[in-house]
DNA sequence: AGAACTCATTACTTTTGCTAACAGTATCTC
DNA sequence: GAGATACTGTTAGCAAAAGTAATGAGTTCT
């Protein structure tokens, strides 16, 4: 229990889990504070990007995808709709459901966000070696899969 | 804006930042829900592990390390102290400061947590290839450095 | 047709972090 | 050495974000 090195801690799956968990928690907190467009929450941004990638989705599908409970997604969508970044249409087959998709402005915002994202994280990434960035590229994809499974 | 692949999105630092941000946010949310000892928050667990690794630390040092404001750390420490996982002593040289360290029970809990962490994340990690796990090992260290800088 | 389930929402609560303001202590400057 | 200044930890009050429980509308199963 003295001062185990990181490599010692990550030899096992459990140790890796511990380290990863702390690292992800810390970075998430940091990101929450440093977000570029302060008026958009982390969750809202995530939904915008998910919609940009997948097109139309139902609120339920979005909630599942973002690993959030449906009421939370209702709120996120309401906030995005208020700002006209997103709009809802009725599901053609099932009148309980809705389909959410980006508005023109939503698409513009995603694009603009991509362009001008010289924010905190991008800067930090710039300080890394190409090798490290390559590692993160691969890791991002794995992390995404992890939270899906 | 149709369906760009991940590799397209991560070619640039900005694109990588976007993907990483979403992935980290999603995983952090997921971890919050899936944590092994439900009575311990993510922040509390992080502090426990930090103390296990660094020994005695002042509240201020802990706050800086966890990227949290001092009042938040006060609460985290208070909660841990309430459960007698941690205890405080006066700093020998500076009477403003305190030193926080794990109690015997805190050490036990960290050990037990490590042992019985067959929880969600560990299981998920088990499904990865050795290569992917190696990537995450490296990534964990980089992510940690990112949130420090 | 009725029971059971699903989807989205509302209402309420909990968690978690923040800023501002403070009391006590240390350090710097004259 | 005395007073100003800065730092440490805490309290108080607030805000953001997510969770659970309950509800109304719609669908599916038997």
CSV table of C-alpha atoms (C1' of nucleotides) in Angstrom, one decimal:
chain,number,residue,atom,x,y,z
A,1,UNK,CA,0.0,0.0,0.0
A,2,UNK,CA,3.0,2.3,0.0
A,3,UNK,CA,3.7,3.8,-3.4
A,4,UNK,CA,2.8,1.3,-6.1
A,5,UNK,CA,3.8,2.5,-9.6
A,6,UNK,CA,1.2,2.9,-12.2
A,7,UNK,CA,2.5,0.0,-14.1
A,8,UNK,CA,2.1,-2.1,-11.0
A,9,UNK,CA,-1.5,-0.9,-10.6
A,10,UNK,CA,-2.4,-1.6,-14.1
A,11,UNK,CA,-1.1,-5.1,-14.4
A,12,UNK,CA,-4.4,-6.6,-13.6
A,13,UNK,CA,-7.8,-5.7,-15.1
A,14,UNK,CA,-9.0,-4.6,-11.7
A,15,UNK,CA,-6.0,-2.3,-11.3
A,16,UNK,CA,-6.5,-0.9,-14.7
A,17,UNK,CA,-10.1,-0.3,-13.9
A,18,UNK,CA,-9.2,1.6,-10.8
A,19,UNK,CA,-6.7,3.9,-12.6
A,20,UNK,CA,-9.0,4.4,-15.6
A,21,UNK,CA,-11.9,5.2,-13.4
A,22,UNK,CA,-10.0,7.9,-11.5
A,23,UNK,CA,-8.5,9.3,-14.7
A,24,UNK,CA,-11.8,9.5,-16.5
A,25,UNK,CA,-13.6,11.0,-13.5
A,26,UNK,CA,-10.9,13.7,-13.1
A,27,UNK,CA,-10.8,14.6,-16.8
A,28,UNK,CA,-14.6,14.7,-17.0
A,29,UNK,CA,-14.7,17.2,-14.1
A,30,UNK,CA,-12.0,19.2,-15.7
A,31,UNK,CA,-13.8,19.2,-19.0
A,32,UNK,CA,-17.0,20.3,-17.4
A,33,UNK,CA,-15.3,23.4,-16.1
A,34,UNK,CA,-13.4,24.2,-19.3
A,35,UNK,CA,-16.0,23.7,-21.9
A,36,UNK,CA,-15.7,26.1,-24.8
A,37,UNK,CA,-19.3,27.2,-25.3
A,38,UNK,CA,-20.2,27.6,-21.7
A,39,UNK,CA,-23.9,27.8,-22.5
A,40,UNK,CA,-24.0,24.2,-23.7
A,41,UNK,CA,-23.7,21.4,-21.2
A,42,UNK,CA,-21.5,18.4,-21.7
A,43,UNK,CA,-24.6,16.3,-22.2
A,44,UNK,CA,-26.1,18.7,-24.7
A,45,UNK,CA,-23.0,18.7,-26.7
A,46,UNK,CA,-22.8,14.9,-26.7
A,47,UNK,CA,-26.3,14.7,-28.0
A,48,UNK,CA,-25.6,17.2,-30.7
A,49,UNK,CA,-22.6,15.2,-31.9
A,50,UNK,CA,-24.5,11.9,-31.6
A,51,UNK,CA,-27.3,13.3,-33.8
A,52,UNK,CA,-24.7,14.7,-36.3
A,53,UNK,CA,-23.4,11.2,-36.5
A,54,UNK,CA,-26.5,9.1,-36.5
A,55,UNK,CA,-29.2,11.4,-37.9
A,56,UNK,CA,-32.7,11.0,-36.6
A,57,UNK,CA,-33.1,9.3,-33.2
A,58,UNK,CA,-35.9,8.8,-30.7
A,59,UNK,CA,-35.4,10.2,-27.2
A,60,UNK,CA,-35.2,6.7,-25.8
A,61,UNK,CA,-32.5,5.7,-28.2
A,62,UNK,CA,-30.6,8.9,-27.3
A,63,UNK,CA,-31.0,8.2,-23.6
A,64,UNK,CA,-29.7,4.6,-24.1
A,65,UNK,CA,-26.8,5.8,-26.3
A,66,UNK,CA,-25.8,8.5,-23.8
A,67,UNK,CA,-26.3,6.2,-20.8
A,68,UNK,CA,-28.7,8.6,-19.2
A,69,UNK,CA,-32.2,8.1,-17.8
A,70,UNK,CA,-35.1,9.1,-20.1
A,71,UNK,CA,-36.1,12.1,-17.9
A,72,UNK,CA,-32.6,13.5,-18.2
A,73,UNK,CA,-32.8,13.2,-22.0
A,74,UNK,CA,-36.2,14.9,-22.0
A,75,UNK,CA,-34.5,17.8,-20.4
A,76,UNK,CA,-31.5,17.9,-22.7
A,77,UNK,CA,-33.7,17.8,-25.7
A,78,UNK,CA,-36.0,20.5,-24.4
A,79,UNK,CA,-33.0,22.7,-23.8
A,80,UNK,CA,-31.7,22.1,-27.3
A,81,UNK,CA,-35.2,22.6,-28.8
A,82,UNK,CA,-35.5,25.9,-27.0
A,83,UNK,CA,-32.4,27.1,-28.7
A,84,UNK,CA,-33.7,25.7,-32.0
A,85,UNK,CA,-30.7,23.4,-32.4
A,86,UNK,CA,-32.9,20.4,-32.7
A,87,UNK,CA,-36.5,19.7,-33.6
A,88,UNK,CA,-38.9,16.9,-33.1
A,89,UNK,CA,-41.3,15.1,-35.5
A,90,UNK,CA,-43.8,12.5,-34.8
A,91,UNK,CA,-42.7,8.9,-35.4
A,92,UNK,CA,-44.6,7.7,-38.5
A,93,UNK,CA,-45.5,4.3,-37.1
A,94,UNK,CA,-45.7,4.7,-33.4
A,95,UNK,CA,-47.5,7.7,-32.0
A,96,UNK,CA,-45.9,7.4,-28.6
A,97,UNK,CA,-42.5,8.1,-30.1
A,98,UNK,CA,-40.8,11.1,-31.6
A,99,UNK,CA,-37.9,11.6,-33.8
A,100,UNK,CA,-35.3,14.1,-32.9
A,101,UNK,CA,-32.9,15.6,-35.5
A,102,UNK,CA,-30.6,18.6,-35.9
A,103,UNK,CA,-32.0,21.8,-37.3
A,104,UNK,CA,-30.0,23.8,-39.9
A,105,UNK,CA,-28.8,25.8,-37.0
A,106,UNK,CA,-27.9,22.7,-35.0
A,107,UNK,CA,-25.8,21.5,-38.0
A,108,UNK,CA,-24.2,24.9,-38.3
A,109,UNK,CA,-23.3,24.9,-34.6
A,110,UNK,CA,-21.8,21.5,-34.7
A,111,UNK,CA,-19.7,22.5,-37.7
A,112,UNK,CA,-18.7,25.8,-36.1
A,113,UNK,CA,-17.9,24.0,-32.9
A,114,UNK,CA,-15.6,21.7,-34.8
A,115,UNK,CA,-13.9,24.5,-36.5
A,116,UNK,CA,-13.3,26.8,-33.6
A,117,UNK,CA,-12.6,24.2,-31.0
A,118,UNK,CA,-9.2,25.6,-30.1
A,119,UNK,CA,-10.3,25.2,-26.6
A,120,UNK,CA,-8.7,23.7,-23.5
A,121,UNK,CA,-8.6,20.1,-24.6
A,122,UNK,CA,-7.4,20.8,-28.1
A,123,UNK,CA,-4.5,22.9,-26.7
A,124,UNK,CA,-3.6,20.1,-24.3
A,125,UNK,CA,-3.6,17.6,-27.1
A,126,UNK,CA,-1.3,19.8,-29.0
A,127,UNK,CA,1.3,19.3,-26.3
A,128,UNK,CA,1.3,15.6,-26.8
A,129,UNK,CA,3.5,13.6,-29.1
A,130,UNK,CA,2.0,12.1,-32.3
A,131,UNK,CA,2.4,8.8,-30.7
A,132,UNK,CA,0.4,9.8,-27.6
A,133,UNK,CA,-2.3,11.2,-29.8
A,134,UNK,CA,-2.4,8.0,-31.8
A,135,UNK,CA,-2.9,6.2,-28.5
A,136,UNK,CA,-5.8,8.5,-27.5
A,137,UNK,CA,-7.4,8.1,-30.9
A,138,UNK,CA,-7.5,4.4,-30.4
A,139,UNK,CA,-8.5,4.8,-26.8
A,140,UNK,CA,-11.4,7.1,-27.5
A,141,UNK,CA,-12.9,4.4,-29.7
A,142,UNK,CA,-12.4,1.7,-27.1
A,143,UNK,CA,-13.8,3.9,-24.3
A,144,UNK,CA,-16.8,4.6,-26.4
A,145,UNK,CA,-17.4,0.9,-26.9
A,146,UNK,CA,-16.9,0.3,-23.2
A,147,UNK,CA,-19.7,2.6,-22.3
A,148,UNK,CA,-21.9,1.1,-24.9
A,149,UNK,CA,-21.6,-2.5,-23.7
B,1,UNK,CA,-22.2,15.9,-41.8
B,2,UNK,CA,-23.6,12.6,-42.8
B,3,UNK,CA,-21.9,9.7,-41.2
B,4,UNK,CA,-18.2,10.6,-40.8
B,5,UNK,CA,-16.1,7.8,-39.5
B,6,UNK,CA,-14.2,8.0,-36.2
B,7,UNK,CA,-11.0,8.1,-38.1
B,8,UNK,CA,-12.2,11.1,-40.1
B,9,UNK,CA,-13.2,12.9,-36.9
B,10,UNK,CA,-10.0,12.3,-35.1
B,11,UNK,CA,-7.6,13.4,-37.9
B,12,UNK,CA,-7.2,16.8,-36.3
B,13,UNK,CA,-6.6,17.7,-32.7
B,14,UNK,CA,-9.9,19.5,-32.6
B,15,UNK,CA,-11.7,16.4,-33.9
B,16,UNK,CA,-9.9,14.2,-31.5
B,17,UNK,CA,-10.8,16.5,-28.7
B,18,UNK,CA,-14.5,16.3,-29.7
B,19,UNK,CA,-14.6,12.5,-29.7
B,20,UNK,CA,-12.5,12.2,-26.6
B,21,UNK,CA,-14.7,14.6,-24.8
B,22,UNK,CA,-17.9,12.8,-25.6
B,23,UNK,CA,-16.4,9.4,-24.8
B,24,UNK,CA,-15.0,10.5,-21.5
B,25,UNK,CA,-18.3,12.2,-20.5
B,26,UNK,CA,-20.3,9.2,-21.4
B,27,UNK,CA,-18.0,6.8,-19.6
B,28,UNK,CA,-17.9,9.0,-16.5
B,29,UNK,CA,-21.7,9.0,-16.4
B,30,UNK,CA,-21.8,5.3,-16.8
B,31,UNK,CA,-19.2,4.8,-14.1
B,32,UNK,CA,-21.1,7.0,-11.7
B,33,UNK,CA,-24.1,4.6,-12.0
B,34,UNK,CA,-22.1,1.4,-11.9
B,35,UNK,CA,-19.7,2.0,-9.0
B,36,UNK,CA,-19.0,-1.0,-6.9
B,37,UNK,CA,-19.6,0.4,-3.4
B,38,UNK,CA,-22.7,2.5,-4.2
B,39,UNK,CA,-22.3,4.4,-0.9
B,40,UNK,CA,-19.0,6.0,-2.1
B,41,UNK,CA,-19.1,8.7,-4.7
B,42,UNK,CA,-16.7,8.9,-7.5
B,43,UNK,CA,-14.9,11.8,-5.9
B,44,UNK,CA,-14.6,10.0,-2.6
B,45,UNK,CA,-13.2,7.0,-4.2
B,46,UNK,CA,-10.7,9.0,-6.1
B,47,UNK,CA,-9.4,10.7,-3.0
B,48,UNK,CA,-9.1,7.3,-1.2
B,49,UNK,CA,-7.0,6.0,-4.0
B,50,UNK,CA,-4.9,9.2,-4.2
B,51,UNK,CA,-4.2,8.9,-0.5
B,52,UNK,CA,-3.3,5.3,-0.8
B,53,UNK,CA,-0.8,6.3,-3.4
B,54,UNK,CA,0.6,9.4,-1.9
B,55,UNK,CA,0.2,9.0,1.8
B,56,UNK,CA,-0.5,12.2,3.8
B,57,UNK,CA,-1.8,15.2,1.9
B,58,UNK,CA,-3.3,18.5,2.9
B,59,UNK,CA,-6.8,19.3,1.8
B,60,UNK,CA,-5.5,21.9,-0.6
B,61,UNK,CA,-3.1,19.5,-2.2
B,62,UNK,CA,-5.9,17.0,-2.6
B,63,UNK,CA,-8.2,19.7,-4.1
B,64,UNK,CA,-5.5,20.6,-6.6
B,65,UNK,CA,-4.8,17.0,-7.4
B,66,UNK,CA,-8.4,16.1,-8.0
B,67,UNK,CA,-9.1,19.4,-9.9
B,68,UNK,CA,-11.8,20.4,-7.5
B,69,UNK,CA,-12.3,23.6,-5.5
B,70,UNK,CA,-11.4,23.6,-1.8
B,71,UNK,CA,-14.9,23.7,-0.5
B,72,UNK,CA,-15.8,20.6,-2.5
B,73,UNK,CA,-12.8,18.8,-1.0
B,74,UNK,CA,-13.8,19.9,2.4
B,75,UNK,CA,-17.1,18.0,1.9
B,76,UNK,CA,-15.5,15.0,0.4
B,77,UNK,CA,-13.0,14.8,3.4
B,78,UNK,CA,-15.8,15.4,5.9
B,79,UNK,CA,-17.8,12.5,4.4
B,80,UNK,CA,-14.8,10.2,4.5
B,81,UNK,CA,-14.0,11.2,8.0
B,82,UNK,CA,-17.6,10.6,9.1
B,83,UNK,CA,-17.1,7.0,8.0
B,84,UNK,CA,-13.7,6.9,9.6
B,85,UNK,CA,-12.0,6.0,6.4
B,86,UNK,CA,-9.7,9.0,6.8
B,87,UNK,CA,-8.4,11.1,9.6
B,88,UNK,CA,-6.9,14.5,10.0
B,89,UNK,CA,-3.9,15.7,12.0
B,90,UNK,CA,-2.5,19.2,12.5
B,91,UNK,CA,0.3,20.2,10.2
B,92,UNK,CA,3.5,20.3,12.4
B,93,UNK,CA,4.8,23.6,10.9
B,94,UNK,CA,1.7,25.5,9.8
B,95,UNK,CA,-1.2,25.7,12.1
B,96,UNK,CA,-3.6,26.7,9.2
B,97,UNK,CA,-3.0,23.4,7.5
B,98,UNK,CA,-4.0,19.8,8.2
B,99,UNK,CA,-2.8,16.5,7.0
B,100,UNK,CA,-5.2,13.9,5.8
B,101,UNK,CA,-4.4,10.2,5.7
B,102,UNK,CA,-6.2,6.9,5.5
B,103,UNK,CA,-7.2,5.2,8.7
B,104,UNK,CA,-6.7,1.4,9.1
B,105,UNK,CA,-10.2,1.0,7.9
B,106,UNK,CA,-9.6,3.2,4.9
B,107,UNK,CA,-6.6,1.1,4.0
B,108,UNK,CA,-8.7,-2.0,4.4
B,109,UNK,CA,-11.5,-0.6,2.2
B,110,UNK,CA,-9.0,0.3,-0.6
B,111,UNK,CA,-7.6,-3.1,-0.4
B,112,UNK,CA,-10.9,-4.8,-0.4
B,113,UNK,CA,-12.1,-2.6,-3.2
B,114,UNK,CA,-9.1,-3.6,-5.2
B,115,UNK,CA,-9.7,-7.3,-4.5
B,116,UNK,CA,-13.4,-7.5,-5.1
B,117,UNK,CA,-13.5,-5.2,-8.0
B,118,UNK,CA,-15.1,-7.6,-10.3
B,119,UNK,CA,-17.5,-4.8,-11.0
B,120,UNK,CA,-18.7,-3.4,-14.2
B,121,UNK,CA,-15.5,-1.9,-15.6
B,122,UNK,CA,-13.3,-4.8,-14.8
B,123,UNK,CA,-15.7,-7.1,-16.5
B,124,UNK,CA,-15.8,-4.9,-19.6
B,125,UNK,CA,-12.1,-4.8,-19.6
B,126,UNK,CA,-12.0,-8.6,-19.6
B,127,UNK,CA,-13.8,-8.5,-22.9
B,128,UNK,CA,-11.0,-6.5,-24.6
B,129,UNK,CA,-8.1,-7.9,-26.4
B,130,UNK,CA,-4.7,-7.6,-24.7
B,131,UNK,CA,-3.8,-5.1,-27.3
B,132,UNK,CA,-6.7,-2.9,-26.5
B,133,UNK,CA,-6.0,-3.2,-22.8
B,134,UNK,CA,-2.4,-2.1,-23.5
B,135,UNK,CA,-3.8,0.9,-25.3
B,136,UNK,CA,-5.9,1.8,-22.3
B,137,UNK,CA,-3.0,1.4,-19.9
B,138,UNK,CA,-1.1,4.0,-21.9
B,139,UNK,CA,-4.1,6.1,-22.4
B,140,UNK,CA,-5.0,6.2,-18.6
B,141,UNK,CA,-1.6,7.7,-17.9
B,142,UNK,CA,-1.9,10.3,-20.7
B,143,UNK,CA,-5.5,11.2,-19.6
B,144,UNK,CA,-4.2,11.7,-16.1
B,145,UNK,CA,-1.5,14.0,-17.3
B,146,UNK,CA,-4.0,15.9,-19.5
B,147,UNK,CA,-6.1,16.7,-16.5
B,148,UNK,CA,-3.1,17.8,-14.5
B,149,UNK,CA,-1.8,20.3,-17.0
C,1,DA,C1',-61.6,-6.4,-24.9
C,2,DG,C1',-58.5,-6.2,-21.3
C,3,DA,C1',-53.9,-6.8,-19.3
C,4,DA,C1',-49.4,-5.7,-19.6
C,5,DC,C1',-45.9,-3.2,-21.5
C,6,DT,C1',-43.5,1.0,-23.6
C,7,DC,C1',-42.5,6.0,-24.5
C,8,DA,C1',-42.2,10.5,-23.0
C,9,DT,C1',-43.1,13.7,-19.5
C,10,DT,C1',-43.8,15.8,-14.9
C,11,DA,C1',-42.8,16.4,-10.1
C,12,DC,C1',-39.7,15.9,-6.6
C,13,DT,C1',-35.2,14.6,-4.6
C,14,DT,C1',-30.3,13.8,-4.5
C,15,DT,C1',-25.7,14.6,-5.8
C,16,DT,C1',-22.1,17.4,-6.7
C,17,DG,C1',-19.8,21.3,-7.7
C,18,DC,C1',-19.4,26.4,-7.6
C,19,DT,C1',-18.7,31.3,-5.7
C,20,DA,C1',-18.6,34.5,-1.9
C,21,DA,C1',-17.6,35.5,2.6
C,22,DC,C1',-15.3,34.3,7.0
C,23,DA,C1',-11.9,33.3,10.8
C,24,DG,C1',-7.5,31.9,11.8
C,25,DT,C1',-2.6,31.8,10.6
C,26,DA,C1',1.6,33.0,8.2
C,27,DT,C1',4.5,36.0,5.5
C,28,DC,C1',6.0,40.3,3.6
C,29,DT,C1',7.1,45.2,4.0
C,30,DC,C1',8.1,49.2,6.0
D,1,DG,C1',7.8,44.9,15.4
D,2,DA,C1',3.2,46.4,13.4
D,3,DG,C1',0.2,46.5,9.9
D,4,DA,C1',-0.9,45.0,5.3
D,5,DT,C1',-1.3,41.1,2.4
D,6,DA,C1',-1.9,36.4,1.3
D,7,DC,C1',-3.0,31.7,2.2
D,8,DT,C1',-5.8,27.6,4.4
D,9,DG,C1',-9.8,25.5,5.5
D,10,DT,C1',-14.7,26.2,6.5
D,11,DT,C1',-19.5,27.7,6.1
D,12,DA,C1',-23.5,29.4,3.6
D,13,DG,C1',-26.1,29.8,-0.3
D,14,DC,C1',-26.8,28.6,-5.0
D,15,DA,C1',-27.0,26.2,-9.5
D,16,DA,C1',-26.5,22.4,-12.6
D,17,DA,C1',-27.3,17.9,-13.7
D,18,DA,C1',-28.9,13.4,-13.0
D,19,DG,C1',-31.8,10.1,-10.5
D,20,DT,C1',-36.5,7.8,-8.9
D,21,DA,C1',-41.4,7.6,-8.8
D,22,DA,C1',-45.6,8.4,-10.8
D,23,DT,C1',-48.7,9.7,-14.8
D,24,DG,C1',-51.0,9.8,-19.4
D,25,DA,C1',-51.1,8.2,-23.9
D,26,DG,C1',-50.3,4.5,-27.2
D,27,DT,C1',-49.1,-0.3,-28.5
D,28,DT,C1',-48.9,-5.2,-28.2
D,29,DC,C1',-50.1,-9.7,-26.4
D,30,DT,C1',-53.6,-13.1,-25.1
